[in-house]
Amino acid sequence: LLKTVSNLTGIDVDYYAVVKTKALVEIVDIVGGVKFDVPIDMDYDDPTQDLHIKLKKGMQKIDGKKAEQLLRFRHNNDGSSYPANYGDNDFGRMKTQRAFITETIKQSISIKNIFKSKAIIDTIFKNLETNFVIEDLIPYIPTAVEFDLETIENYQLPGVSKKCNDLWFYVQNEKETKK
């Protein structure tokens, strides 16, 4: 995976961290919810997964249960989805996921949650898959203290959704990615 990401982006990637969605949901509850601007009304039911998404558009406090709904939403029961200018279906879902994760990080690292740090860290590490060890982090500790949360950025590789054998895939645009 690291080699593939490096080949796709031209960026040499040494380390990876995969945090299960469960961790994000638990962290949201640990910090007492995350204020987030839900981009659209979300109304979806899938009884086979016992998945019921009922969220209203607008700024609100999202708890762990609502966070899972927000992160999983793709389209409404009537087939409508995010507006095209936001990013339809999977594009909209990925954009919402990135925005929510960024807000969760910003709000979790606030001074009001200083006494919850151990619970947050424990939750992350019990739901973490990575190739780095704690010793790898030591050189970054001074930088972490000075880290400006307002500089967090996230990106999506340019590309399109493509259906192959009844499964949807995201196919990156090589030319645009190189730019």
mmCIF file of C-alpha atoms in Angstrom, residues 41-133:
data_model
loop_
_atom_site.group_PDB
_atom_site.id
_atom_site.type_symbol
_atom_site.label_atom_id
_atom_site.label_comp_id
_atom_site.label_asym_id
_atom_site.label_seq_id
_atom_site.Cartn_x
_atom_site.Cartn_y
_atom_site.Cartn_z
ATOM 1 C CA ASP A 41 -30.980 16.414 5.508
ATOM 2 C CA MET A 42 -30.118 12.713 5.758
ATOM 3 C CA ASP A 43 -32.883 10.113 5.807
ATOM 4 C CA TYR A 44 -31.900 6.548 4.992
ATOM 5 C CA ASP A 45 -32.903 3.097 6.225
ATOM 6 C CA ASP A 46 -31.328 -0.272 5.499
ATOM 7 C CA PRO A 47 -33.019 -2.899 7.695
ATOM 8 C CA THR A 48 -30.615 -5.618 6.499
ATOM 9 C CA GLN A 49 -27.765 -3.750 8.233
ATOM 10 C CA ASP A 50 -29.971 -2.329 11.000
ATOM 11 C CA LEU A 51 -28.810 1.057 9.678
ATOM 12 C CA HIS A 52 -31.098 4.043 10.220
ATOM 13 C CA ILE A 53 -29.792 7.510 9.406
ATOM 14 C CA LYS A 54 -31.915 10.446 10.526
ATOM 15 C CA LEU A 55 -30.027 13.762 10.588
ATOM 16 C CA LYS A 56 -31.228 17.278 9.835
ATOM 17 C CA LYS A 57 -29.193 19.826 7.905
ATOM 18 C CA GLY A 58 -27.406 22.471 9.963
ATOM 19 C CA MET A 59 -25.024 23.098 12.842
ATOM 20 C CA GLN A 60 -25.526 20.665 15.724
ATOM 21 C CA LYS A 61 -23.758 18.601 18.323
ATOM 22 C CA ILE A 62 -23.060 15.146 16.921
ATOM 23 C CA ASP A 63 -22.728 12.270 19.413
ATOM 24 C CA GLY A 64 -21.126 8.902 18.640
ATOM 25 C CA LYS A 65 -24.313 7.309 17.296
ATOM 26 C CA LYS A 66 -24.995 10.272 15.009
ATOM 27 C CA ALA A 67 -21.317 10.329 13.971
ATOM 28 C CA GLU A 68 -21.619 6.796 12.638
ATOM 29 C CA GLN A 69 -24.772 7.781 10.728
ATOM 30 C CA LEU A 70 -23.044 10.856 9.282
ATOM 31 C CA LEU A 71 -19.970 8.874 8.221
ATOM 32 C CA ARG A 72 -21.989 6.128 6.525
ATOM 33 C CA PHE A 73 -24.532 8.282 4.683
ATOM 34 C CA ARG A 74 -24.440 8.127 0.874
ATOM 35 C CA HIS A 75 -28.021 8.815 -0.267
ATOM 36 C CA ASN A 76 -31.570 9.200 1.032
ATOM 37 C CA ASN A 77 -34.383 6.645 0.847
ATOM 38 C CA ASP A 78 -35.832 8.538 -2.136
ATOM 39 C CA GLY A 79 -32.506 8.281 -4.030
ATOM 40 C CA SER A 80 -31.547 11.943 -3.573
ATOM 41 C CA SER A 81 -28.048 12.674 -2.337
ATOM 42 C CA TYR A 82 -25.629 15.527 -1.843
ATOM 43 C CA PRO A 83 -25.961 18.285 -4.466
ATOM 44 C CA ALA A 84 -23.615 17.960 -7.444
ATOM 45 C CA ASN A 85 -21.682 21.109 -6.451
ATOM 46 C CA TYR A 86 -20.896 19.487 -3.071
ATOM 47 C CA GLY A 87 -20.044 16.064 -4.455
ATOM 48 C CA ASP A 88 -22.691 13.482 -5.248
ATOM 49 C CA ASN A 89 -23.018 10.120 -3.409
ATOM 50 C CA ASP A 90 -19.538 8.739 -2.547
ATOM 51 C CA PHE A 91 -17.823 12.048 -3.319
ATOM 52 C CA GLY A 92 -20.151 13.829 -0.916
ATOM 53 C CA ARG A 93 -19.722 11.133 1.689
ATOM 54 C CA MET A 94 -15.922 11.338 1.460
ATOM 55 C CA LYS A 95 -16.021 15.144 1.684
ATOM 56 C CA THR A 96 -18.274 14.972 4.756
ATOM 57 C CA GLN A 97 -16.046 12.302 6.331
ATOM 58 C CA ARG A 98 -12.914 14.418 5.851
ATOM 59 C CA ALA A 99 -14.617 17.518 7.253
ATOM 60 C CA PHE A 100 -15.987 15.630 10.264
ATOM 61 C CA ILE A 101 -12.684 13.933 11.053
ATOM 62 C CA THR A 102 -10.923 17.316 10.870
ATOM 63 C CA GLU A 103 -13.483 18.890 13.225
ATOM 64 C CA THR A 104 -13.230 15.940 15.615
ATOM 65 C CA ILE A 105 -9.440 16.326 15.779
ATOM 66 C CA LYS A 106 -9.673 20.079 16.337
ATOM 67 C CA GLN A 107 -12.318 19.790 19.041
ATOM 68 C CA SER A 108 -10.685 16.765 20.738
ATOM 69 C CA ILE A 109 -7.346 18.513 21.129
ATOM 70 C CA SER A 110 -8.870 21.598 22.758
ATOM 71 C CA ILE A 111 -7.825 22.610 26.260
ATOM 72 C CA LYS A 112 -11.261 21.633 27.660
ATOM 73 C CA ASN A 113 -10.446 17.990 26.856
ATOM 74 C CA ILE A 114 -6.992 17.903 28.479
ATOM 75 C CA PHE A 115 -8.203 15.571 31.241
ATOM 76 C CA LYS A 116 -9.720 13.237 28.654
ATOM 77 C CA SER A 117 -6.413 12.807 26.788
ATOM 78 C CA LYS A 118 -5.625 9.383 28.234
ATOM 79 C CA ALA A 119 -9.045 7.998 27.291
ATOM 80 C CA ILE A 120 -8.694 9.448 23.769
ATOM 81 C CA ILE A 121 -5.192 8.003 23.323
ATOM 82 C CA ASP A 122 -6.233 4.612 24.722
ATOM 83 C CA THR A 123 -9.194 4.517 22.312
ATOM 84 C CA ILE A 124 -6.973 5.373 19.344
ATOM 85 C CA PHE A 125 -4.345 2.763 20.170
ATOM 86 C CA LYS A 126 -6.821 -0.065 20.775
ATOM 87 C CA ASN A 127 -8.290 0.637 17.303
ATOM 88 C CA LEU A 128 -5.026 1.331 15.479
ATOM 89 C CA GLU A 129 -3.105 -0.585 12.853
ATOM 90 C CA THR A 130 0.263 0.957 11.975
ATOM 91 C CA ASN A 131 3.848 0.222 11.001
ATOM 92 C CA PHE A 132 5.471 2.707 13.383
ATOM 93 C CA VAL A 133 6.570 2.146 16.965
#
